[in-house]
Structures are given as C-alpha cells and as structure tokens.
Coordinates of C-alpha atoms in Angstrom, one line a residue:
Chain A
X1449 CA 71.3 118.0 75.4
X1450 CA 72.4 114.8 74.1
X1451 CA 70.9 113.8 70.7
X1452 CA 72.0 110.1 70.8
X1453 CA 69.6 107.5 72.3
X1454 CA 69.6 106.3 76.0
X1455 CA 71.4 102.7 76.9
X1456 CA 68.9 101.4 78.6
X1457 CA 65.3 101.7 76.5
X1458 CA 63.3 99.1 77.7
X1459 CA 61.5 99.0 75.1
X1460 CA 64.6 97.2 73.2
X1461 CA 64.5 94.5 75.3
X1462 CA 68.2 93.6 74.7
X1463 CA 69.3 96.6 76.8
X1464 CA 67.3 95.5 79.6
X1465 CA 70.6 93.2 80.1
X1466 CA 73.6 95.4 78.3
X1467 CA 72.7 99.0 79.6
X1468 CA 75.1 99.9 81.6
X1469 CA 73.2 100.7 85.3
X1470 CA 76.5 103.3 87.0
X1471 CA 77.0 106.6 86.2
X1472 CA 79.4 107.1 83.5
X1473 CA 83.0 108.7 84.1
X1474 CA 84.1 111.1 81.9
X1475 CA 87.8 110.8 79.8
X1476 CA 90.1 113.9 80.0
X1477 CA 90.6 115.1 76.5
X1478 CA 94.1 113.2 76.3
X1479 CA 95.6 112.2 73.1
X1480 CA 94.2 109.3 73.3
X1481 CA 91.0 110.6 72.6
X1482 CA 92.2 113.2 70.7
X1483 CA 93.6 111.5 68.1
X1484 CA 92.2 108.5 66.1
X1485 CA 92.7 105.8 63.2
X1486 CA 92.9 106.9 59.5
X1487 CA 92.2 104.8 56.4
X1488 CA 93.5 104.5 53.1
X1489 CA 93.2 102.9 49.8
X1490 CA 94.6 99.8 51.1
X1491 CA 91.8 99.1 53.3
X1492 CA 89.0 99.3 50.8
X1493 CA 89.0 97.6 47.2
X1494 CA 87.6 99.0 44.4
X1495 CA 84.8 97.0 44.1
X1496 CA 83.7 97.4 47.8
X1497 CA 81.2 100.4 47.2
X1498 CA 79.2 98.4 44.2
X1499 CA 77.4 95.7 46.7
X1500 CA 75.9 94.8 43.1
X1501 CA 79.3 92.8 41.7
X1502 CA 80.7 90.8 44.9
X1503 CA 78.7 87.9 43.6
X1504 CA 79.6 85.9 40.2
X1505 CA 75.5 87.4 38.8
X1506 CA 73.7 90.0 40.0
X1507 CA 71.8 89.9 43.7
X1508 CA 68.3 90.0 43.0
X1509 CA 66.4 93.7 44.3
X1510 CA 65.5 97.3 43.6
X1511 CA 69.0 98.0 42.7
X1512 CA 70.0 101.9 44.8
X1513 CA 72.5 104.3 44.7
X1514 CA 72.8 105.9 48.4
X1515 CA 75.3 108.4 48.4
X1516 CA 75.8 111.5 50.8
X1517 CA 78.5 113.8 52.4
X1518 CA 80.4 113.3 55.9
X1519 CA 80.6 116.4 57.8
X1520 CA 82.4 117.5 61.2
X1521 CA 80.3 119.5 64.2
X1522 CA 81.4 122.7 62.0
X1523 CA 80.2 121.4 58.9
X1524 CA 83.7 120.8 57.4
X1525 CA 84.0 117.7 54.7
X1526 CA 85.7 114.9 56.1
X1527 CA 87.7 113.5 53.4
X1528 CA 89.5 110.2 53.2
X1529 CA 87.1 109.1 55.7
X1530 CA 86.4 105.0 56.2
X1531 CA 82.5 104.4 55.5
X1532 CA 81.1 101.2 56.1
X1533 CA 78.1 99.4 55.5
X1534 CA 75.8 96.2 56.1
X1535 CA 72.4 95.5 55.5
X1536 CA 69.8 92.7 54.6
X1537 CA 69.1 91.6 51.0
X1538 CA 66.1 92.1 49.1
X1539 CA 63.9 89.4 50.9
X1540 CA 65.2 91.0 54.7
X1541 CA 67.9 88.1 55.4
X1542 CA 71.0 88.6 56.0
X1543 CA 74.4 86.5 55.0
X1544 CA 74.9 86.0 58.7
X1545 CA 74.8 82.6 60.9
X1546 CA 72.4 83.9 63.8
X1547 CA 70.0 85.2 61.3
X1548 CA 67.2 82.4 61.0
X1549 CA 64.4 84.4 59.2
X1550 CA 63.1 82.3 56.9
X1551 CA 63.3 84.7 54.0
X1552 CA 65.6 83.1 50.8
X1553 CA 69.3 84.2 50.7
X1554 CA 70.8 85.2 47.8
X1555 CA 73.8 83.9 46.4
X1556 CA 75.2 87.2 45.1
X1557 CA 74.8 89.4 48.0
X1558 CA 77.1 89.3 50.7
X1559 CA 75.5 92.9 52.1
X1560 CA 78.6 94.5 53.2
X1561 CA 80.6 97.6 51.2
X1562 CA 82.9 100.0 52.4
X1563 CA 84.6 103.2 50.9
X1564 CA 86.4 106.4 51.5
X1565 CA 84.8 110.0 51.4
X1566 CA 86.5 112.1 48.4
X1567 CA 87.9 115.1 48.8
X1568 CA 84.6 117.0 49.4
X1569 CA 83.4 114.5 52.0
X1570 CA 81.6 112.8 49.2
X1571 CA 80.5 108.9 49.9
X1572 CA 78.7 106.3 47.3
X1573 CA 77.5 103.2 47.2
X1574 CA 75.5 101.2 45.1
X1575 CA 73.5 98.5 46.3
X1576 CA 69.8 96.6 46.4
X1577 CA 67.3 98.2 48.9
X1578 CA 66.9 96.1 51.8
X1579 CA 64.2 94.1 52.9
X1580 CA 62.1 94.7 55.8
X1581 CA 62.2 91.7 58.6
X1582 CA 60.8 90.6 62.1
X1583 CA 62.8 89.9 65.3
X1584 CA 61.6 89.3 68.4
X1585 CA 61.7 92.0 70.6
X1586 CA 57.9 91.9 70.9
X1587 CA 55.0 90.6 69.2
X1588 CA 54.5 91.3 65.7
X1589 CA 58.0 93.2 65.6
X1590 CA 59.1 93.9 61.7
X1591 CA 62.9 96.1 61.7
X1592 CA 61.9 99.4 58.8
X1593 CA 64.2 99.0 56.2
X1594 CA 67.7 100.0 57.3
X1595 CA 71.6 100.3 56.5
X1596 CA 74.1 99.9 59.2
X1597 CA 77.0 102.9 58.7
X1598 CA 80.0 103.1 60.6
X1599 CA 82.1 106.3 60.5
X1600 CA 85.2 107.0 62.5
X1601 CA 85.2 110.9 62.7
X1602 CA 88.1 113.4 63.7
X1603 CA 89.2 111.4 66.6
X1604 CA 88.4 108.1 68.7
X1605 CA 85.6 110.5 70.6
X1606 CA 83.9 110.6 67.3
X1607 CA 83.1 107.6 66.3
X1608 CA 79.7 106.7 65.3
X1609 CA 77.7 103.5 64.1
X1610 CA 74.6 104.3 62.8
X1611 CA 71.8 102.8 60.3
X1612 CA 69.9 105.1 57.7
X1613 CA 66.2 104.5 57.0
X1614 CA 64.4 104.8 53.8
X1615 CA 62.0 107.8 53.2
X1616 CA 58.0 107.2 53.9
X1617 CA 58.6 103.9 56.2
X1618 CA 55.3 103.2 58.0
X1619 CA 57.6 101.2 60.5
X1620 CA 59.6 103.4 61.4
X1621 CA 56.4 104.7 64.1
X1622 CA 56.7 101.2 65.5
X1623 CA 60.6 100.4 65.7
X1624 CA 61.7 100.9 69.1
X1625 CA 65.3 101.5 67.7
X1626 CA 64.2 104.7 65.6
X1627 CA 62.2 106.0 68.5
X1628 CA 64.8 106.0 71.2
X1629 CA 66.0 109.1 69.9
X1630 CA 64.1 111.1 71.6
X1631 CA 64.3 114.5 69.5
X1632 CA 62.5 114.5 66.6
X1633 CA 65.0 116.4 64.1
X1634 CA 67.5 114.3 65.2
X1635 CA 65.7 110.7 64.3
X1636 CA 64.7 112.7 61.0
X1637 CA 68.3 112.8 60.4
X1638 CA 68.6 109.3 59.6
X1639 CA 65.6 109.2 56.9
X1640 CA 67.4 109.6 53.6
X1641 CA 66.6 111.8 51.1
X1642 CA 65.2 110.2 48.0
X1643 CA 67.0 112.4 45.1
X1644 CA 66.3 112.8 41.6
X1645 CA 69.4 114.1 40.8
X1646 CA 71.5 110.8 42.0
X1647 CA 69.2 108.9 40.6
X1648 CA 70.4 106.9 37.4
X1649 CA 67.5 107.2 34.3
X1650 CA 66.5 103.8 33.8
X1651 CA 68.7 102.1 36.2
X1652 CA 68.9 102.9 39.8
X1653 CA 66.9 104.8 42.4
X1654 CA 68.8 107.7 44.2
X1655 CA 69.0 108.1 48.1
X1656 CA 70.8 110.9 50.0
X1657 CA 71.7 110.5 53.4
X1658 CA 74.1 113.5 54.9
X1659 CA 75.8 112.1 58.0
X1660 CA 77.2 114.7 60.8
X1661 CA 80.3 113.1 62.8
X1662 CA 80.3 115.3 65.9
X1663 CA 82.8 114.0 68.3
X1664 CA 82.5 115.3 72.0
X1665 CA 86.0 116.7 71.8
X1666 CA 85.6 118.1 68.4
X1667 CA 86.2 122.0 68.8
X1668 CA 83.9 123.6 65.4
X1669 CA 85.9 127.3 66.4
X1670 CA 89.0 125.8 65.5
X1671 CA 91.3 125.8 62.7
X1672 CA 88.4 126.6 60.7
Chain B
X1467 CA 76.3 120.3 74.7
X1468 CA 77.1 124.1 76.0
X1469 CA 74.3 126.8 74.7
X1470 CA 77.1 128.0 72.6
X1471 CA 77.5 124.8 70.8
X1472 CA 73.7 124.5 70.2
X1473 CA 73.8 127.9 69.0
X1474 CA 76.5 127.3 66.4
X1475 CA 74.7 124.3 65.1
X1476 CA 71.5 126.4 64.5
X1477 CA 73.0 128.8 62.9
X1478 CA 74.9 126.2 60.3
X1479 CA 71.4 123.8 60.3
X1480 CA 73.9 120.9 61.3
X1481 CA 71.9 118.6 63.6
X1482 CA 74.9 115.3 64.8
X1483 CA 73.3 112.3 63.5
X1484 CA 72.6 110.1 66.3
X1485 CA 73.8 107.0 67.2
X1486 CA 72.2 103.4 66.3
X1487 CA 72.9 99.8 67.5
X1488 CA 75.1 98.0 65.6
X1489 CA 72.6 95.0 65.7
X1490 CA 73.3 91.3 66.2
X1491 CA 75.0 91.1 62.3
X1492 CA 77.7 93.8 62.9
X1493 CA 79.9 90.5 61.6
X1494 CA 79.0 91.3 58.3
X1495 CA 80.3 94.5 58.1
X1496 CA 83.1 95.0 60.1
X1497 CA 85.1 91.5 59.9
X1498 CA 87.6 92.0 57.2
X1499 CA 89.9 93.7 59.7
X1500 CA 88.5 92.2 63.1
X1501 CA 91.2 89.7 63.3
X1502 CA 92.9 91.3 66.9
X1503 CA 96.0 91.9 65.4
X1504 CA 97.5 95.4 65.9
X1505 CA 100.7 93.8 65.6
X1506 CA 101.7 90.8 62.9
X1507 CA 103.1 87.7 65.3
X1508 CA 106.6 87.1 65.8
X1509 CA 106.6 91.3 67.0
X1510 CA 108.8 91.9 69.1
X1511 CA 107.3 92.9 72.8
X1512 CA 104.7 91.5 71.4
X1513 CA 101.6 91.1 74.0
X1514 CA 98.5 89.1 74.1
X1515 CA 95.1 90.5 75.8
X1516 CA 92.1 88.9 76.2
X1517 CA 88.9 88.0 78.1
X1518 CA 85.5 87.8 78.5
X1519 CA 82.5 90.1 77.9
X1520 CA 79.3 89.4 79.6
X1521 CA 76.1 90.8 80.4
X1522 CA 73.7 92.0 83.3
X1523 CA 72.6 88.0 83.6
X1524 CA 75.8 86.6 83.6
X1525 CA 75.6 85.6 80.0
X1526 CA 78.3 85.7 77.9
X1527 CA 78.1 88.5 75.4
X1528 CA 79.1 86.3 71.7
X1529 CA 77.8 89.5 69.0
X1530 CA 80.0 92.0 70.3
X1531 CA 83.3 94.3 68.4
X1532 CA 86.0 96.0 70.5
X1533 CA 87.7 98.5 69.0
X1534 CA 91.0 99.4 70.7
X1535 CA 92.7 102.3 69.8
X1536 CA 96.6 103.3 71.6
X1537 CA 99.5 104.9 72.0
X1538 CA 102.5 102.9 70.4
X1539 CA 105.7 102.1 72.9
X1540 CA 108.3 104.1 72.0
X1541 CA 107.3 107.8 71.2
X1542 CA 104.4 110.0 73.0
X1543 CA 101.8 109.4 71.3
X1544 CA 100.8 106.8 68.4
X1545 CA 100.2 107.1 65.1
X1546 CA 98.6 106.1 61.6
X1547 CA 96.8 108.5 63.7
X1548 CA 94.6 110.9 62.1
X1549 CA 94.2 114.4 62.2
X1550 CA 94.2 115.2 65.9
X1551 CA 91.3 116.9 67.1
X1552 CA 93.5 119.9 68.6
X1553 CA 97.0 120.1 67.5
X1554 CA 98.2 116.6 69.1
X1555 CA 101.4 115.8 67.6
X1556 CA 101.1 112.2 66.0
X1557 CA 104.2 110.1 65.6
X1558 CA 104.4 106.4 64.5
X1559 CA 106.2 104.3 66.3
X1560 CA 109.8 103.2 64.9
X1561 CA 109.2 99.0 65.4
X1562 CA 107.1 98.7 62.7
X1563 CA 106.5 100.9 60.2
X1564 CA 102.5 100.0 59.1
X1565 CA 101.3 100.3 63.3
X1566 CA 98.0 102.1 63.3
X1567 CA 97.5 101.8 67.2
X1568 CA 94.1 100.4 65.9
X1569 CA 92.8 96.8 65.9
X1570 CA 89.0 95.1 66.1
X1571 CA 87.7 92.1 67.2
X1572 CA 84.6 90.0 67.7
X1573 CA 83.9 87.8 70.6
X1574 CA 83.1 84.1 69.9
X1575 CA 80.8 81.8 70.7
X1576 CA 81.8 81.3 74.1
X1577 CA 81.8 85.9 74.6
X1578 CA 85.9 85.9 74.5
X1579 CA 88.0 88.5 72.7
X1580 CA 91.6 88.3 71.9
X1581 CA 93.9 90.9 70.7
X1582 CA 97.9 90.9 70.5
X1583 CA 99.9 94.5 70.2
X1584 CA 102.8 95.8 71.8
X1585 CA 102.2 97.6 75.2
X1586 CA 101.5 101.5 75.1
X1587 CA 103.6 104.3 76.1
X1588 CA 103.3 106.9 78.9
X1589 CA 101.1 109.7 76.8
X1590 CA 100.5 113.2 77.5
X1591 CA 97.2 114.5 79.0
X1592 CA 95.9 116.9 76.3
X1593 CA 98.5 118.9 74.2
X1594 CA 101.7 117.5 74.1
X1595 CA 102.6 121.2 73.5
X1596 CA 101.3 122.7 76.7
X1597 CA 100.6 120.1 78.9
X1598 CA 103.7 118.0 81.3
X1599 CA 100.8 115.9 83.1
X1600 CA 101.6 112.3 81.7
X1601 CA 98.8 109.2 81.8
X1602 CA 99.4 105.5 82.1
X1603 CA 100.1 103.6 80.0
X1604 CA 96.4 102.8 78.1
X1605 CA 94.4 101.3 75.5
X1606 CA 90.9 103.0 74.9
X1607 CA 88.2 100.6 74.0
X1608 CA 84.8 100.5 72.1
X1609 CA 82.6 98.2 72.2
X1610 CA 79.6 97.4 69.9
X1611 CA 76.5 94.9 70.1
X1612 CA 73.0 94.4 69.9
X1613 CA 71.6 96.1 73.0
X1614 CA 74.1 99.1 72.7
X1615 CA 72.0 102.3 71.2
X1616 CA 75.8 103.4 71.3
X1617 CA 79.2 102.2 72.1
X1618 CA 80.3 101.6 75.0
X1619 CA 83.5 103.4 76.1
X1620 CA 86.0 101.8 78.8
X1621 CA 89.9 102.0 78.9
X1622 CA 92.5 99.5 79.8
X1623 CA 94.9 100.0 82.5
X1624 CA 98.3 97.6 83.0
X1625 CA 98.8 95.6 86.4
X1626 CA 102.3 95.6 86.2
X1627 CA 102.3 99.7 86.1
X1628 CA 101.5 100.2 89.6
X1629 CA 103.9 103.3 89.9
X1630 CA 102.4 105.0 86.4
X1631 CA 98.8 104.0 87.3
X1632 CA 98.9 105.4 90.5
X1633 CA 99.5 108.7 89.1
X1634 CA 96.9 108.5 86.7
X1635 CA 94.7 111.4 86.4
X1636 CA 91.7 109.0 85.4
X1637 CA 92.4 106.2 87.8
X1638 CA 92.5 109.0 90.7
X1639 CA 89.4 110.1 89.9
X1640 CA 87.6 106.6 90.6
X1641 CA 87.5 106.7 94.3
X1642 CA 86.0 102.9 94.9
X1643 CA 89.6 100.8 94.8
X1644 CA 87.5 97.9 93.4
X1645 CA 86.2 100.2 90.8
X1646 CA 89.6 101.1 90.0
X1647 CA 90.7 97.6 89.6
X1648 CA 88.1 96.6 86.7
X1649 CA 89.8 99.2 84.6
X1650 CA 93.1 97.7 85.0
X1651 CA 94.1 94.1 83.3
X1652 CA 95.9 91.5 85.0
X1653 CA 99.0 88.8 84.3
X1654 CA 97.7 85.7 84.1
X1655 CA 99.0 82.2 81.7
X1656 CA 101.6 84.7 79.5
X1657 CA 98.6 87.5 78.9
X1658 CA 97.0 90.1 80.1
X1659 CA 93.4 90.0 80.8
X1660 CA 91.0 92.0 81.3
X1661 CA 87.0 91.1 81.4
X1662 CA 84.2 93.3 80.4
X1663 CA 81.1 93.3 82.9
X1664 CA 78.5 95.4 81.1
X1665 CA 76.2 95.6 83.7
X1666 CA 75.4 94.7 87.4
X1667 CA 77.6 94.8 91.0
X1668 CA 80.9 94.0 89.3
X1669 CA 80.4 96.3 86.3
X1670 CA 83.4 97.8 84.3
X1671 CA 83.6 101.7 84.3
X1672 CA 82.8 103.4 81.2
X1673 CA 83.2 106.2 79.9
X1674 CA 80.6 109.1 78.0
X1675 CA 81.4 108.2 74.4

C-alpha cells in the first residue's frame, strides 16, 4: 500500500504530459540511497523562519505561526533537519515570474523561509496565511490555501515535498491535488491543526502540522 | 509496505505524510542553493553535466529542480552525508573539505540544466561492512515540477566507465540495451550529458522514489 499520490491523475492535467508511462525499476538499497545530505546553520539565516521581516515593513495578511514536529517511519524526532517553505501572499500571488494572477503583490513578502528542526524535531515559522487562487487546470479551478514543505529525511530515499492545507477549506473537496491521495487518513495528514496553545494572544493564529518522513529504505526496528 | 510495516504504524498512530507537487513556483523556495555547483570552479577534476528535460509532447520541461546527490571520488562513499539509514560509513572526500555530494538546479527557459562536480567513486552495494559487491560509478537524481505528485527518481551512469558499468548490478538488471543507455551520460563539447525524457518511446528509467 502506497500512501503517496499516483503520477499520472488525469485529473491534474499537467501529468497527462509528465507521468512517467513505464514501469518503474527499483534501486538496490546502496549507499547511495542510504545515505543523504545534512544541513547546518550555515544554510539557513536567522531571519529565514520569520517570513514577516524579509521585507523593509511588514507584508500585509493574517499574520500565522505554523509550527510542527518531523518524525521518522518509527516516530523518532529528526533533528537538525532542513525545512523549507513557499507559498502565496495574502491576495493568492506569488513573487514568481510565471505567476500572472492578477491579485496585487506585496512588496514585503518574498514567501519563502526555511529552518532547521531543534533537537526534539521541533519546526517554526511565522508567516501571513496564504491566499487562495485559480489556475487553469479546469474551469472554475481555485488552489485551497496551501504551503509548499520540503524535507530531506534519513537518507536520499526519504525525501519528501509536500504542501499543508489549512483546517475547514471547502476547496479542498474540489482540488485535484488534495484528492489524488487516494486514502483518506493520509490526505487528512496534510490539514494542519489549528492550536490554541501556539497561538500568540493578540498577535498570531496557531497552526500545527506534524510531518512523517518515511523513506522506503528507512528500517523503524533499528537502532531504536 | 509489508503487513509488518503497516502493523508497526498502527500501533504508533504514525500515518507517512504523502507526497505533493512541488507546483510551477518551486523557484521560490528552493533557489538560494540551486546554482549547480557541488564543486566551486577552478576544482580540480572538475566536470560539467548538463542537458535537457522534456516532456511526453516534446516540450521542453522550464519549472523543473534536479537534485543530485553522490559519492565523492576518492573514498567509498561521500559525505556531509547524513546519518546513514543502516550503518553506512560516511567519509568526506579529502579535495575539498566543505563537499556535500549534494547540489540543485533549475532548468531554464529553454528546459536545460547544468551542474559541475567532480566525478563519483566506485561505491559499495549496501553495507560497506558486509557487502564486496561494488556499483558504478553514479549520481542519483530527483527531479521536481508541476505535474509530478512526487519526484521523479533516475540515476546517472558515466560513458567512459564501460568496464564498471558493465558490472553494475542496476544496469544488469535493465535488459533493453537502449534502456540501458538513457541511464548512462555521454562525452560530448568538454561535458557530460545526459537528457531527461519524462515520458513517451525514449523515456529515461526511473526509479520507485
């Protein structure tokens, strides 16, 4: 049982083109796949998990904390682990060329952060929640409100780009994306949880959003 | 996933968070260390690899990230390398002390990629500890873009390895020859190259991620 979605969905019409159509080989556990990159404090500054002070003011937007804890296949912290994120700004545009949505940018929000997990596996960010927006895939098509995560894992075989969804989202019923994963627990795992206990009195909204890095190769028995 | 496995995550609640596309603005996110270098320029051995990605149409693929992750030249296995899955024995490689083995980068507008490192060592197939089979040399690729629900795994096999690759456990196990070529990159103009089909008659091999 596989819990990621299928490459070819046709119902995201962009892997009508990009699905691969042969039958997949399969990689010998080597050390290749065994072993895989590690980040440190170089690679992140300090003021890459605030999306809220990249800009000379503040970006405009329900300012968020989103916050959560990486965990292996046994449920092990992974700590001093790279997280990064992108998303939209408030209005659903993002700071990218391609993007033509005719939605205002904002001068202040670049929409990308990145940190490292602490020693418990902890992540945090603070950012704006992220507007909903259309693309094309088919008539009347709006993306739920999303962040893009990227995690590297244990090893190469675990690494995993995902996006998180915000709690209550009546899009999510109609966003292709969400509902390639076909089992339901599994697509539930990337609604966040929205917290009261992260959640800073009179100042930001709290969001919790766990995220399991389960690399094919991982063995959860081991050096436990 | 064995019963076993299943089993295990029941009991700890733990369901693996699925994968998502990385969407047509991955850019945003993941270019402050996309520039292709696993190497600075001016390294010694130094080696240039590039190419084109392109889709089921033909088109050229311009949103996409490769990832490549590899042994370094000198020792078994490569390094800044994290903890092993199983007891692999990590080692940097002596010509330059902050190699990773890791670089990124993002196709352009006309769906090329280029990336310069130094060419990877033999490396062991599993455990170094326990294991004598050897595998060619290799650089394992990922590669993100709108379309992809998850990455796409391939690896990258040297031409001028013919001995090496020949041996190769994973190259022997693709039994098409023309298969086996579109895993393996070629000399050409003072590089290596190596295209990426993602789909249709001369698609590249990939591999479950």
């Amino acid at each position: 049982m596989t819990l990621d979605p299928p490459y070819l969905y046709p119902d995201y019409r962009s892997t009508l083109t990009r699905a691969p159509s042969k039958p997949l080989l399969t990689l010998p556990a080597g050390a290749t796949e065994l072993s895989g990159p590690v980040f440190g404090e170089r690679h992140v500054g300090a003021a890459a998990a605030d999306l809220t002070r990249q800009g000379d003011g503040e970006p405009i937007g329900e300012r968020i904390v989103v916050h959560g804890r990486v965990l292996d296949a046994a449920g092990r912290p992974l700590a001093g682990q790279l997280v990064e994120i992108w998303q939209a700004n408030a209005a659903g545009r993002y700071a990218h060329d391609v993007d033509r949505h005719p939605a205002p940018l904002d001068p202040n929000f670049a929409g990308a952060g990145r940190c490292l997990t602490d020693g418990d596996g902890i992540y945090r960010f603070v950012t704006i929640k992220p507007g909903e927006y259309p693309w094309r895939n088919h008539p009347n098509a709006w993306r739920p409100a999303h962040i893009h995560f990227s995690l590297f894992g244990r090893s190469f075989m675990s690494r995993l780009v995902t996006q998180m969804y915000f709690p209550g989202d009546p899009l999510l019923a109609f966003d292709p994306m969400y509902q390639s994963i076909r089992d339901r627990k599994a697509a539930e795992a990337l609604v966040a949880t929205f917290e009261l206990a992260s959640t800073v009195e009179e100042w930001a909204l709290g969001y919790r959003f766990d995220i399991v890095v389960a690399g094919r190769y991982d063995t959860p028995t081991e050096e436990s | 996933m064995t019963t076993t496995e299943a089993q295990e995550e029941d009991l700890l609640g733990l369901v693996a968070t699925p994968s998502q596309t990385a969407g047509p603005y991955l850019s945003i996110g993941t270019q402050w260390n996309a520039n292709g270098r696993a190497v600075p320029e001016g390294t010694p051995g130094e080696i240039r690899l590039s190419g084109s990605v392109t889709d089921g149409a033909g088109v050229a693929v311009t949103d996409a990230l490769l990832e490549f992750w590899q042994a370094g030249p000198d020792v078994g296995f490569g390094a800044g390398s994290g903890p092993p899955g199983r007891g692999v024995q990590a080692a940097r490689w002596t010509g330059w002390t902050a190699w990773t083995g890791f670089t990124r980068a993002l196709t352009n507008a006309d769906g090329r990629y280029s990336m310069w490192t130094v060419k990877p060592g033999a490396t062991a197939l599993g455990d170094a500890a326990v294991s004598s089979e050897m595998e060619a040399p290799h650089i394992n690729v990922s590669i993100f873009a709108r379309g992809l629900l998850q990455r796409l795994v391939t690896r990258i096999y040297f031409g001028d390895e013919a001995e090496r690759n020949g041996a190769d456990p994973v190259l022997r196990g693709v039994a098409d020859a023309n298969e086996r070529a579109r895993l393996v990159a070629t000399w050409i103009d003072g590089g290596y190259r190596f295209d990426i089909r993602l789909q249709g008659e001369e698609e590249t091999p990939f591999f479950v991620p």
